[in-house]
Tab-separated table of C-alpha atoms and ligand atoms in Angstrom:
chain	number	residue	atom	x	y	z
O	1	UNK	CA	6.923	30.194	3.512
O	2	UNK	CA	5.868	33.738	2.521
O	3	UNK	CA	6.232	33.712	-1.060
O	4	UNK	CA	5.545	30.433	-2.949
O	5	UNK	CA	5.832	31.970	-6.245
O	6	UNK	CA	9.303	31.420	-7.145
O	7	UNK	CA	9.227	27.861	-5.615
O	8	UNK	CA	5.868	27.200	-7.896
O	9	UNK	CA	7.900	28.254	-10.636
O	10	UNK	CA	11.046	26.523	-10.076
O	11	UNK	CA	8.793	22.935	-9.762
O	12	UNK	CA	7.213	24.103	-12.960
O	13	UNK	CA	10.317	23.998	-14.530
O	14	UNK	CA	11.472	21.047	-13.102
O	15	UNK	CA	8.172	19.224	-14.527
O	16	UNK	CA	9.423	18.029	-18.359
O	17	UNK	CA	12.559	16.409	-16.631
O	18	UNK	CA	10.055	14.845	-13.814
O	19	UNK	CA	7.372	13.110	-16.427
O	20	UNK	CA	10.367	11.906	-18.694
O	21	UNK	CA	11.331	10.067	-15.644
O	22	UNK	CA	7.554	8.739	-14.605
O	23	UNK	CA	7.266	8.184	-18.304
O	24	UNK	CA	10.401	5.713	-18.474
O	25	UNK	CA	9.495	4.614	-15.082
O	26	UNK	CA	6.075	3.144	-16.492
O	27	UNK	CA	8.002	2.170	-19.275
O	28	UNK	CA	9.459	-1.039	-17.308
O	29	UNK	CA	7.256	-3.486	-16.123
O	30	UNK	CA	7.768	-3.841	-12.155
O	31	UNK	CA	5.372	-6.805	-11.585
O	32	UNK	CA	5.503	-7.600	-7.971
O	33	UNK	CA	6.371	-11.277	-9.811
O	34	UNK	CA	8.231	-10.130	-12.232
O	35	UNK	CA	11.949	-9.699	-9.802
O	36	UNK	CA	13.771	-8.566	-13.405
O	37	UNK	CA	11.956	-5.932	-13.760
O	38	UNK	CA	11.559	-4.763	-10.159
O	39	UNK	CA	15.084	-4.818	-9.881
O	40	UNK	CA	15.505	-2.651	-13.364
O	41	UNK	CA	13.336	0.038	-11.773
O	42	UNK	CA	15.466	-0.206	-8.770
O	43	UNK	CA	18.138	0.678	-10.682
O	44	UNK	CA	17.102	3.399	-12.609
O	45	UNK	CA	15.448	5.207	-9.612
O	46	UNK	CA	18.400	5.129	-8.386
O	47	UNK	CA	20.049	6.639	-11.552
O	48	UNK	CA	17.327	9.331	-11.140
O	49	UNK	CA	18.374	10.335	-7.337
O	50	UNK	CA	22.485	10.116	-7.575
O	51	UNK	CA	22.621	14.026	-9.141
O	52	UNK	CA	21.423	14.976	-5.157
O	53	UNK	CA	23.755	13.274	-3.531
O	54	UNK	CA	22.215	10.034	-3.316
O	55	UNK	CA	24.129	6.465	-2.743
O	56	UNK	CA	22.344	3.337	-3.732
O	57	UNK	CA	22.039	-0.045	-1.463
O	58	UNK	CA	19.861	-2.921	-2.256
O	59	UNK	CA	18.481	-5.444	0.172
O	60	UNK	CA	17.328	-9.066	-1.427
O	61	UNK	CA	13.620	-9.560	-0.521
O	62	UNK	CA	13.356	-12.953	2.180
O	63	UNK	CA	10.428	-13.827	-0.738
O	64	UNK	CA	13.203	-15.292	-3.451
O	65	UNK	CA	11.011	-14.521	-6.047
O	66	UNK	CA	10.882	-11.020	-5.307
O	67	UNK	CA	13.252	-7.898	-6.574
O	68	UNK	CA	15.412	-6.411	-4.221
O	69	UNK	CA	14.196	-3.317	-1.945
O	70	UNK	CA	16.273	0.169	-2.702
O	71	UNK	CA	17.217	1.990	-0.154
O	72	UNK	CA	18.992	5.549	-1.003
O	73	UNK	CA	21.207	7.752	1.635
O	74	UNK	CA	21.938	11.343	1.533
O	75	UNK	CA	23.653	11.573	4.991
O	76	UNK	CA	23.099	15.293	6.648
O	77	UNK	CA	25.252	17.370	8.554
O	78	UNK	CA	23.148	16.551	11.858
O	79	UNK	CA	21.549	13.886	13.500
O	80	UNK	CA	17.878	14.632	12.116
O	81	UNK	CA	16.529	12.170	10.124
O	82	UNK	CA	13.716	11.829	7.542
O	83	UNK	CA	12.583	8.684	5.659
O	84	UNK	CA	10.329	8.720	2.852
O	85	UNK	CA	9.079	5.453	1.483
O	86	UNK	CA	7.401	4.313	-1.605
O	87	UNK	CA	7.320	0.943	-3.349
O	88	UNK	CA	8.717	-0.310	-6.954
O	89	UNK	CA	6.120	-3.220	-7.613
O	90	UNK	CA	2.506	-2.957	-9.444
O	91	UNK	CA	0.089	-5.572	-9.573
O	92	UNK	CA	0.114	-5.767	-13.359
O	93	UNK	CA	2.050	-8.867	-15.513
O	94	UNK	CA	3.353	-8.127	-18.784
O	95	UNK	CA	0.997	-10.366	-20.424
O	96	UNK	CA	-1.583	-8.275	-19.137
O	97	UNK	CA	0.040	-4.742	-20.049
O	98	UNK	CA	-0.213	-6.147	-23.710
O	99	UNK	CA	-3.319	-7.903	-23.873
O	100	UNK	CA	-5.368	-4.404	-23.062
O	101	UNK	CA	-2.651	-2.145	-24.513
O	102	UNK	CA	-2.333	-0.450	-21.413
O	103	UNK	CA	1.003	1.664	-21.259
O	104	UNK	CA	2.157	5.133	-20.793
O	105	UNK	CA	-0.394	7.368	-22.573
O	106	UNK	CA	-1.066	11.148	-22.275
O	107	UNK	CA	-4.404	12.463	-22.698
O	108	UNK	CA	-4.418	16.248	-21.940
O	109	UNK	CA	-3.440	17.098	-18.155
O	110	UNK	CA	-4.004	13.170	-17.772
O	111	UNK	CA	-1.571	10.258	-18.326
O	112	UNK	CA	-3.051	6.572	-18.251
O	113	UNK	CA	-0.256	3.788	-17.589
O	114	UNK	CA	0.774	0.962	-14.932
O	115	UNK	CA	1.801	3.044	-11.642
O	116	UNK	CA	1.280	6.442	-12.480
O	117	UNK	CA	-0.343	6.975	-9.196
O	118	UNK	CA	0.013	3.569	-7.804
O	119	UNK	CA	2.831	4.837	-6.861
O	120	UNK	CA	5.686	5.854	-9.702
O	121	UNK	CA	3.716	9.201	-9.625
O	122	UNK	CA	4.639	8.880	-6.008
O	123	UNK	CA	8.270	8.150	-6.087
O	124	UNK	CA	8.527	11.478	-8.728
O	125	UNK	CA	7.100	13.408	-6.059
O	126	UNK	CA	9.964	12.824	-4.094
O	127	UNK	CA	12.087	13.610	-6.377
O	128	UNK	CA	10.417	17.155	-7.075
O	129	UNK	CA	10.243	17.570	-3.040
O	130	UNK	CA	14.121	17.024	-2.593
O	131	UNK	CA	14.852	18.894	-5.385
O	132	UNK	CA	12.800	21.687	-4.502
O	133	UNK	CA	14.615	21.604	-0.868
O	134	UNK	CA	18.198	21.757	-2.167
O	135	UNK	CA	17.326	24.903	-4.330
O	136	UNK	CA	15.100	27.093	-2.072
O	137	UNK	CA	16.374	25.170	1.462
O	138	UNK	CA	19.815	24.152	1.097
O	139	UNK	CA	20.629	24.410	4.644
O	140	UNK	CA	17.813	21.983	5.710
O	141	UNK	CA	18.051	20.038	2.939
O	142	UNK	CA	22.004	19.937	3.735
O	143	UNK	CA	21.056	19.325	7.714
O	144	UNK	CA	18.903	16.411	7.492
O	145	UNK	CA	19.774	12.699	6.931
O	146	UNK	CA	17.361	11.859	4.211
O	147	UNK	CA	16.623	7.583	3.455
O	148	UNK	CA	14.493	7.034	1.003
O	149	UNK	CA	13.491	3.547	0.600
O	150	UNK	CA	11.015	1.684	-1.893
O	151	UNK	CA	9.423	-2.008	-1.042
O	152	UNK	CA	9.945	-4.422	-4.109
O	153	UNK	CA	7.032	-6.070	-2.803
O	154	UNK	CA	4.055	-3.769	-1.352
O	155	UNK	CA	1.279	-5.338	-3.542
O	156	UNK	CA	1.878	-8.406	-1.762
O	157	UNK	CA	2.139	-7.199	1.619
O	158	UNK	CA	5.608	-8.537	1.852
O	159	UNK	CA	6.131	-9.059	5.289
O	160	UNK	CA	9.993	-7.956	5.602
O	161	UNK	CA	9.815	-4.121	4.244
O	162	UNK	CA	8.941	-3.220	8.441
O	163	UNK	CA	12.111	-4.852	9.377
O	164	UNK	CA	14.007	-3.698	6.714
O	165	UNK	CA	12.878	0.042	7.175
O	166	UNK	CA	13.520	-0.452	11.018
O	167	UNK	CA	17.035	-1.612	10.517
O	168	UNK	CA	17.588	1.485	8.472
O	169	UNK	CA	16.107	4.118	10.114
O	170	UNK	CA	18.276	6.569	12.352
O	171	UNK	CA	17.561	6.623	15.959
O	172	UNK	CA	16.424	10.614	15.272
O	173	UNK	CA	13.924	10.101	12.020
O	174	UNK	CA	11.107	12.369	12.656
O	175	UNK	CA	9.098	11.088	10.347
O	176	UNK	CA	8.232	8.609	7.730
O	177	UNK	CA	6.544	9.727	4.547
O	178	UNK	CA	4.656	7.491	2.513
O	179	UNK	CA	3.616	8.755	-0.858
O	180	UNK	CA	0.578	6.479	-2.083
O	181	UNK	CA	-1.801	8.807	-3.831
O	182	UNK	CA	-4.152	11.490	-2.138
O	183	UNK	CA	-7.332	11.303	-1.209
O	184	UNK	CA	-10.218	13.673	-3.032
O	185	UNK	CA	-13.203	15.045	-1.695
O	186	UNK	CA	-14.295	17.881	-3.992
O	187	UNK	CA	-11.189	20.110	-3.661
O	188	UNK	CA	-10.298	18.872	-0.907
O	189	UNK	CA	-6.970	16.949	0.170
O	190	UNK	CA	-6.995	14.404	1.793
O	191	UNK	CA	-4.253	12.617	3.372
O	192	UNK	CA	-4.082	8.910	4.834
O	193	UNK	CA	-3.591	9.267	8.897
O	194	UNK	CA	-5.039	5.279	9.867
O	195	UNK	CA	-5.442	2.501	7.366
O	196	UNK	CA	-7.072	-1.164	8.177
O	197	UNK	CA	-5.328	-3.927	9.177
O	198	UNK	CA	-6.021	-7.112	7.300
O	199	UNK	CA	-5.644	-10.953	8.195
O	200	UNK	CA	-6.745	-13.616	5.803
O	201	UNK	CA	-7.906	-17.161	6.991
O	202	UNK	CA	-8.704	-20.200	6.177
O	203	UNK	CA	-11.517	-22.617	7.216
O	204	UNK	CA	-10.817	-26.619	6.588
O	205	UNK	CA	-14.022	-29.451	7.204
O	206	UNK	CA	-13.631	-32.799	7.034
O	207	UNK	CA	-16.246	-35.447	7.254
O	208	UNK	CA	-16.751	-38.507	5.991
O	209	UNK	CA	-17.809	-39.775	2.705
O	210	UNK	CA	-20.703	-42.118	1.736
O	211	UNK	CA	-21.843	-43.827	-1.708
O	212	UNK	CA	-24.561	-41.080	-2.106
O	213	UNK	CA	-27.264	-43.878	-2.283
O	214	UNK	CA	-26.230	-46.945	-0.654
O	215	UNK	CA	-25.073	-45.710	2.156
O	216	UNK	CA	-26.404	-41.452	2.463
O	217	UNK	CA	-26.817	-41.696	6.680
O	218	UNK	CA	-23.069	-42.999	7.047
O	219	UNK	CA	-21.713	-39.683	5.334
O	220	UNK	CA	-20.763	-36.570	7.378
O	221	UNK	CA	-21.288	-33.869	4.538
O	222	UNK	CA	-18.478	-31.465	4.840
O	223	UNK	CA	-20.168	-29.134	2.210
O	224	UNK	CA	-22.957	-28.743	4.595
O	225	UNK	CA	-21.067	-28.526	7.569
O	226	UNK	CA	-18.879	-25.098	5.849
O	227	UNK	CA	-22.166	-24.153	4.887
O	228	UNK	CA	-23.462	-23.762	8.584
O	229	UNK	CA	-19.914	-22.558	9.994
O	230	UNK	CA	-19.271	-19.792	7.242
O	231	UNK	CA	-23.052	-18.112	8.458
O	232	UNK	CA	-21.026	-17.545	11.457
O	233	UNK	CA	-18.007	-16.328	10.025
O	234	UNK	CA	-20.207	-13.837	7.893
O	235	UNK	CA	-21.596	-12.792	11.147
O	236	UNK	CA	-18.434	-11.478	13.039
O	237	UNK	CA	-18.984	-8.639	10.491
O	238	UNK	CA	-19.553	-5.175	12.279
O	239	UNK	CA	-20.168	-2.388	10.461
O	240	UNK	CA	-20.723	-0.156	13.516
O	241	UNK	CA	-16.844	-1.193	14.744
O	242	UNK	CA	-15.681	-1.286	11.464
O	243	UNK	CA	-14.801	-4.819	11.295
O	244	UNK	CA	-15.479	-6.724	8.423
O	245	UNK	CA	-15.010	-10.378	7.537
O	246	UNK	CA	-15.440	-11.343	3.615
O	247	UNK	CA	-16.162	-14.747	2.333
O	248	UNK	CA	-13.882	-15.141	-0.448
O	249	UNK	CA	-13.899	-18.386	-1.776
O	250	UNK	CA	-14.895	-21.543	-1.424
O	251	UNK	CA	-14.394	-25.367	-2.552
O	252	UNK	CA	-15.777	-29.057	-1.309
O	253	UNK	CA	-16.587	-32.637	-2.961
O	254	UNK	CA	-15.082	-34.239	-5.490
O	255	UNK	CA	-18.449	-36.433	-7.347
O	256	UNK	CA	-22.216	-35.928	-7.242
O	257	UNK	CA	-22.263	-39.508	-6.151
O	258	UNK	CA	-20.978	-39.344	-3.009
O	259	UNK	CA	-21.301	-37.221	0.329
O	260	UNK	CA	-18.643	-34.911	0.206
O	261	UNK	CA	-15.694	-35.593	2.909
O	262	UNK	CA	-14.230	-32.410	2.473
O	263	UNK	CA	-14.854	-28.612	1.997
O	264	UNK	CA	-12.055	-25.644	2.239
O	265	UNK	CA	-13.134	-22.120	2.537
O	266	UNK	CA	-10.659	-19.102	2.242
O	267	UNK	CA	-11.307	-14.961	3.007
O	268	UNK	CA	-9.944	-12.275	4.710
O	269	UNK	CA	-11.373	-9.493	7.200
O	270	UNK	CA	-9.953	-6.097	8.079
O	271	UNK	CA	-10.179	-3.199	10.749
O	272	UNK	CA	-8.707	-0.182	11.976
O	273	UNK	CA	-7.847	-0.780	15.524
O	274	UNK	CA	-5.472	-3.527	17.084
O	275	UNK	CA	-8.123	-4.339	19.018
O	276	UNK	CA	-11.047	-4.792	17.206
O	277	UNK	CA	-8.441	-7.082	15.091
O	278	UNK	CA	-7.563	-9.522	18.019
O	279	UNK	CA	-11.304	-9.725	18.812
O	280	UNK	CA	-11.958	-10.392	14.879
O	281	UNK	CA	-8.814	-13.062	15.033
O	282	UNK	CA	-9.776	-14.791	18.032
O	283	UNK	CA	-13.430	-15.243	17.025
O	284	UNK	CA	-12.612	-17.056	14.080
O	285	UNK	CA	-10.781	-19.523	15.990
O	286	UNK	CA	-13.204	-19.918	18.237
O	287	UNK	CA	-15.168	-22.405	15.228
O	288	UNK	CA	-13.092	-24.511	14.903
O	289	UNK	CA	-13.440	-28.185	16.785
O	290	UNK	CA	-16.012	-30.602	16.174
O	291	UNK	CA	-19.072	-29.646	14.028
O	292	UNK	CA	-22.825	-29.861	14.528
O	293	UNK	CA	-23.202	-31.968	11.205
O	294	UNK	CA	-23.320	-35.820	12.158
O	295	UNK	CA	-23.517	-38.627	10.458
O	296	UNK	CA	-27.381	-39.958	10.797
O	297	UNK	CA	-25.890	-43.572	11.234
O	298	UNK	CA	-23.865	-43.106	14.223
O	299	UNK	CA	-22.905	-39.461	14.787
O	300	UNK	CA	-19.632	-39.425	13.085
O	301	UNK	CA	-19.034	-35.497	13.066
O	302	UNK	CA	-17.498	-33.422	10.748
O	303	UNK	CA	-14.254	-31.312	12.119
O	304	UNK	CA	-13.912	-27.889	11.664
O	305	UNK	CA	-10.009	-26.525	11.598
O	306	UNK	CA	-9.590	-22.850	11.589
O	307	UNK	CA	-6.031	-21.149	10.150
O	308	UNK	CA	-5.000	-17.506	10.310
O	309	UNK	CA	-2.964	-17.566	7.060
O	310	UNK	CA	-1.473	-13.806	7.165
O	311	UNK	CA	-1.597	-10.537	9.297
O	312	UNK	CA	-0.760	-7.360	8.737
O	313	UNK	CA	-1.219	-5.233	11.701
O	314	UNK	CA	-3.622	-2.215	11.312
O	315	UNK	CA	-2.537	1.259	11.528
O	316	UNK	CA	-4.439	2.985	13.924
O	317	UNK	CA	-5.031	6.878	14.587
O	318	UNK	CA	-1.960	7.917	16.918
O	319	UNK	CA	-0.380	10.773	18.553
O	320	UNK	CA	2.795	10.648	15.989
O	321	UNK	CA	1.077	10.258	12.950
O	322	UNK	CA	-1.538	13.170	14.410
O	323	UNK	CA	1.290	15.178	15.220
O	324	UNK	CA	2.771	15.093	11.279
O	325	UNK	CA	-0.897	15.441	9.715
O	326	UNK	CA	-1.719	18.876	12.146
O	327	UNK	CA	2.183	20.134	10.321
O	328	UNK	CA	0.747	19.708	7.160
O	329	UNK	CA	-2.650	20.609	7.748
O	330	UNK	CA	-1.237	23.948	9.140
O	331	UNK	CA	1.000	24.482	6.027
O	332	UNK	CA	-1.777	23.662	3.707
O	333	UNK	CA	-4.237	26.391	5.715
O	334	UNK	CA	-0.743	28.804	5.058
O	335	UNK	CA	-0.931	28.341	1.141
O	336	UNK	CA	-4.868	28.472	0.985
O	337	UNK	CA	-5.208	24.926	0.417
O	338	UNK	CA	-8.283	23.143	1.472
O	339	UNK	CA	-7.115	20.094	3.883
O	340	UNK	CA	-8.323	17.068	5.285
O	341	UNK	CA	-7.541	13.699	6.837
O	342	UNK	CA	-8.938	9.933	5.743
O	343	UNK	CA	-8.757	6.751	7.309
O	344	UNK	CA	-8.108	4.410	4.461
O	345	UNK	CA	-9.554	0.554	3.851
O	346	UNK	CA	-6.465	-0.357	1.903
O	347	UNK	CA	-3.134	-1.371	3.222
O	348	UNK	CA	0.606	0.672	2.458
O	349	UNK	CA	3.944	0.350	4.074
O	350	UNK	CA	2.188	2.825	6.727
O	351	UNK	CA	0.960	-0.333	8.777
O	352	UNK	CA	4.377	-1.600	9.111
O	353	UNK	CA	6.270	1.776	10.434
O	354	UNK	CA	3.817	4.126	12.017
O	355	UNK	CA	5.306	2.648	15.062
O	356	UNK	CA	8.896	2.798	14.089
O	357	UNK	CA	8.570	7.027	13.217
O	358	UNK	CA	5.679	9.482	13.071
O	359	UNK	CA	4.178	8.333	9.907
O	360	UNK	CA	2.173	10.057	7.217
O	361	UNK	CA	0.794	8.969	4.040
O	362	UNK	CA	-0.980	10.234	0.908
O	363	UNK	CA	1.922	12.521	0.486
O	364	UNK	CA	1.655	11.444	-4.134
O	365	UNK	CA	0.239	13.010	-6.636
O	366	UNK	CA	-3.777	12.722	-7.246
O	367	UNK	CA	-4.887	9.592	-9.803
O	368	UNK	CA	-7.588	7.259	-9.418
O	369	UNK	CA	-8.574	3.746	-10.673
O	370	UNK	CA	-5.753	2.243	-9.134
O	371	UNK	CA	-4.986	-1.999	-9.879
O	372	UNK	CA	-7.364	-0.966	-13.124
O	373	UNK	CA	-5.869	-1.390	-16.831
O	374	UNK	CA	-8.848	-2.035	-18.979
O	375	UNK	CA	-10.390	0.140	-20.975
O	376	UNK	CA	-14.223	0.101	-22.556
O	377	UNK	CA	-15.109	2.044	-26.042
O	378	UNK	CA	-18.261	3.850	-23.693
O	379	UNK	CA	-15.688	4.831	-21.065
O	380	UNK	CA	-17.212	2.929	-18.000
O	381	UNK	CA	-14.111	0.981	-17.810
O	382	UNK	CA	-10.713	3.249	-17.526
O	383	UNK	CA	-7.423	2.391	-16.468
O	384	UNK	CA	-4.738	3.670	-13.854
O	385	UNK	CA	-3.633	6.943	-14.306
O	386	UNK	CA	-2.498	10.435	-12.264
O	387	UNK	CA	-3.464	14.306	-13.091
O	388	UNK	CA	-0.217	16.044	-14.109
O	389	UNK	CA	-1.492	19.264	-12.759
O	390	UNK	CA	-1.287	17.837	-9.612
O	391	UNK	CA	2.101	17.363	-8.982
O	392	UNK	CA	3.249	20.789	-8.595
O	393	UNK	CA	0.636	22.029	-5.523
O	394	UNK	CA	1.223	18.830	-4.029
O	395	UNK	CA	5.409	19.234	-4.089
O	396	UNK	CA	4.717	22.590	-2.817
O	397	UNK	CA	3.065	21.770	-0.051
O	398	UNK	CA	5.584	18.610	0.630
O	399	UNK	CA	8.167	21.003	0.431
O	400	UNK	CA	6.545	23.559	2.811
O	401	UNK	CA	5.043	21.437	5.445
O	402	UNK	CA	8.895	19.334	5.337
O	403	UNK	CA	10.528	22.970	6.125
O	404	UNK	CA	7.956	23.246	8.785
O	405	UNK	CA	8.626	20.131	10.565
O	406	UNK	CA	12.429	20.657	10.450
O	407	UNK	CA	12.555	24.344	11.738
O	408	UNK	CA	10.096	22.873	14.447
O	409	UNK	CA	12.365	20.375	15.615
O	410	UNK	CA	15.883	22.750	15.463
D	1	ZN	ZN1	0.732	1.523	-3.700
C-alpha cells in the first residue's frame, strides 16, 4: 500500500454511517441471558452487512436459553477463504443498564456504553474493513470467500461456537480474525497472539456430623477437612509457569451446634500452554479420596471428591497464528505504526479456532474498562467504552495487512 491517504479518507467518510450503527448496536441490550435481544442484534447486523453482498444464516445455540449465532456469506470468485469472528452477547442485564444509567453516551473522541469495545466496536470494524476492501480492492475483495460469524454466547464460554465455526469454515480459510479490542502499551499496538486456557472445578467433603457437645470426637468436620485440602489447591499455583489456581468460593455446615458434615468449594485456574493445563487438571484430581481429618472416636474420615466442571482449551503461541501476527506486524512497520504482540489472561473465540485456521485477535478498535458500567462522581469508577479516533488507523491497517495476506497467498 503506497499511498494510504485516499483510503484514510474514504474510512473517514465512512465514520458517521459506522457510529450510527455502533450507536443503535448499543442501543439493544444483547445480554448473553437475554436470547431476545441477542437475536435482535443478530438481525440488525445482519441488516448492516446485506448492502456488500452479504446473506444471513442463523444457527440455534445447543444452550436453549441462548440467541442464535449469525453467520454471514459473501461467496468469492475463488477458493480462498477468510473468516472473521466476533460475538453479539455482553455481560450486562437490562436491569443493570438502568440501575447505573449506563447507555450509549459520547464524551468528546470517547463514547461510554455496553459493548463499545467489548466487542460492537469490534463487529463495526469489520464492517469499515470490508467496506474499505470493496472500494480500494475490489478484485480481492471480489476473490475471497468472506464468513463472518458472531457467537451469541462468548461471555459464557459457550462451548458450541468451535464446532459451529468448524462446520462453516472452507477447507482454504487462511485465516480467522477475531476482533476483541487491542492491546495498549504507550503507543503501541498490541495484538492478542496466545490467550489462557481456563478450567473451573469443584471440590466436595463429606464427613460426618456430631451434636457439637455431646458427642464433638464422633464428628468428621468437613469444614476443616476443605480447609486443609484447599492449602493444597492454592499451592498448584505457579507463577514462574504461569499457572494459576484461584479459590473462588466456598460453603460448609448448616448450625453452630453441630460438626459440620459437609463443605463445597468452587474456583477456577488458567494457563497458556496445553500442557501446563493437563498438569494443572490432573493435580487437582489427585486430592481427592479419603481425607486426613478423622473422627477422634473411631477414625471415621472425611472424603474428598474432586470435579472438573468446564474447560476451555488454552490458546497457545503457534506457527499459524505467528505466521498472521509477522503479516500484520510487517504492514504496521509499512504505515509507521508502532507494533507489538500480547499474550492475553482472558479467554475469546481464539481458544476454540486457532487450530481450525491461522488465527489472530485484537484486530477492534482501542477501549478499556471492559464488563465495567458504573460510574463514581470522583471518576475512579468508569464504565465500558472505545476511542472513536481509533477506528480509522486500526481499519487501515486491517485493510492493509488483509491485502497483504491475500496477494501472499495468490
Ligand atoms: Zn469480547
Amino acid at each position: 500500500m503506497q499511498n494510504i491517504g485516499p483510503l484514510t479518507e474514504f474510512l473517514n467518510s465512512q465514520m458517521p454511517a459506522a457510529l450510527e450503527m455502533l450507536r443503535q448496536m448499543v442501543g439493544i441490550n444483547s445480554f448473553t441471558a437475554n436470547p431476545d435481544g441477542v437475536n435482535r442484534l443478530g438481525r440488525f447486523t445482519a441488516e448492516c452487512f446485506a448492502p456488500l453482498g452479504f446473506t444471513a444464516e442463523t444457527v440455534p445455540s445447543t444452550n436453549r436459553q441462548w440467541g442464535d449465532h449469525l453467520v454471514l456469506t459473501r461467496r468469492g470468485r475463488s477458493a480462498r477463504s477468510i473468516a472473521l469472528i466476533s460475538h453479539l452477547d455482553t455481560v450486562f442485564p437490562p436491569e443493570e443498564e438502568a440501575r447505573n444509567n449506563f447507555h450509549w453516551q459520547p464524551e468528546g473522541d470517547r463514547i461510554f456504553g455496553p459493548g463499545t469495545h467489548d466487542i460492537k466496536g469490534g463487529s463495526v470494524m469489520i464492517w469499515l474493513v470490508l467496506a474499505a476492501l470493496r472500494t480500494y480492492a475490489p478484485e480481492v475483495f471480489e476473490d475471497i470467500t468472506w464468513k463472518l460469524i458472531w457467537n451469541s454466547s462468548e461471555e459464557c464460554f459457550s462451548p458450541d461456537f468451535g464446532d459451529v465455526c468448524r462446520a462453516h469454515f472452507d477447507r482454504e480459510t487462511q485465516a480467522a480474525l477475531v476482533f476483541e479490542s487491542e492491546g495498549r502499551a504507550g503507543k503501541e499496538r498490541r495484538l492478542v497472539v496466545a490467550r489462557k486456557g481456563r478450567g473451573t472445578w469443584r471440590v466436595a467433603v463429606s464427613g460426618r456430623a456430631a451434636h457439637a457437645g455431646g458427642k464433638h470426637g464422633h464428628g468428621a468436620n468437613a469444614i476443616v477437612q476443605l480447609g486443609q485440602t484447599l492449602q493444597r489447591v492454592a499451592a498448584l499455583t505457579d507463577y514462574a509457569r504461569d499457572l494459576t489456581v484461584n479459590v473462588g468460593t466456598i460453603c460448609g455446615g448448616t448450625v453452630l451446634n453441630r460438626v459440620p458434615h459437609e463443605a463445597v468449594a468452587e474456583g477456577e485456574f488458567r494457563t497458556f500452554t496445553p500442557e501446563v493445563f493437563a498438569h494443572a487438571r490432573a493435580g487437582l484430581l489427585a486430592l481427592a479420596g479419603r481425607g486426613e481429618v478423622r473422627s477422634p472416636a473411631d477414625g471415621y474420615a472425611c472424603e474428598v471428591k474432586v470435579e472438573i466442571l468446564t474447560e476451555c482449551r488454552p490458546w497457545p503461541r503457534n506457527p499459524g497464528t505467528d505466521g498472521l501476527y509477522g503479516v500484520w506486524k510487517q504492514a504496521g512497520d509499512e504505515l509507521g505504526m508502532p507494533m507489538n504482540c500480547e499474550d492475553r489472561g482472558g479467554l475469546s473465540d481464539g481458544n476454540l479456532l486457532w487450530d481450525a485456521a491461522p488465527t489472530l485477535d485484537g484486530l477492534g478498535p482501542w477501549g478499556d474498562n471492559d464488563h465495567c458500567s458504573e460510574r463514581s462522581p470522583d471518576g475512579a469508577k468508569l464504565p465500558e467504552f472505545v476511542d472513536v479516533s481509533t477506528f480509522v488507523p486500526k481499519a487501515v491497517l486491517n485493510t492493509a495487512a488483509i491485502l497483504k495476506l491475500c496477494n501472499a497467498s495468490k
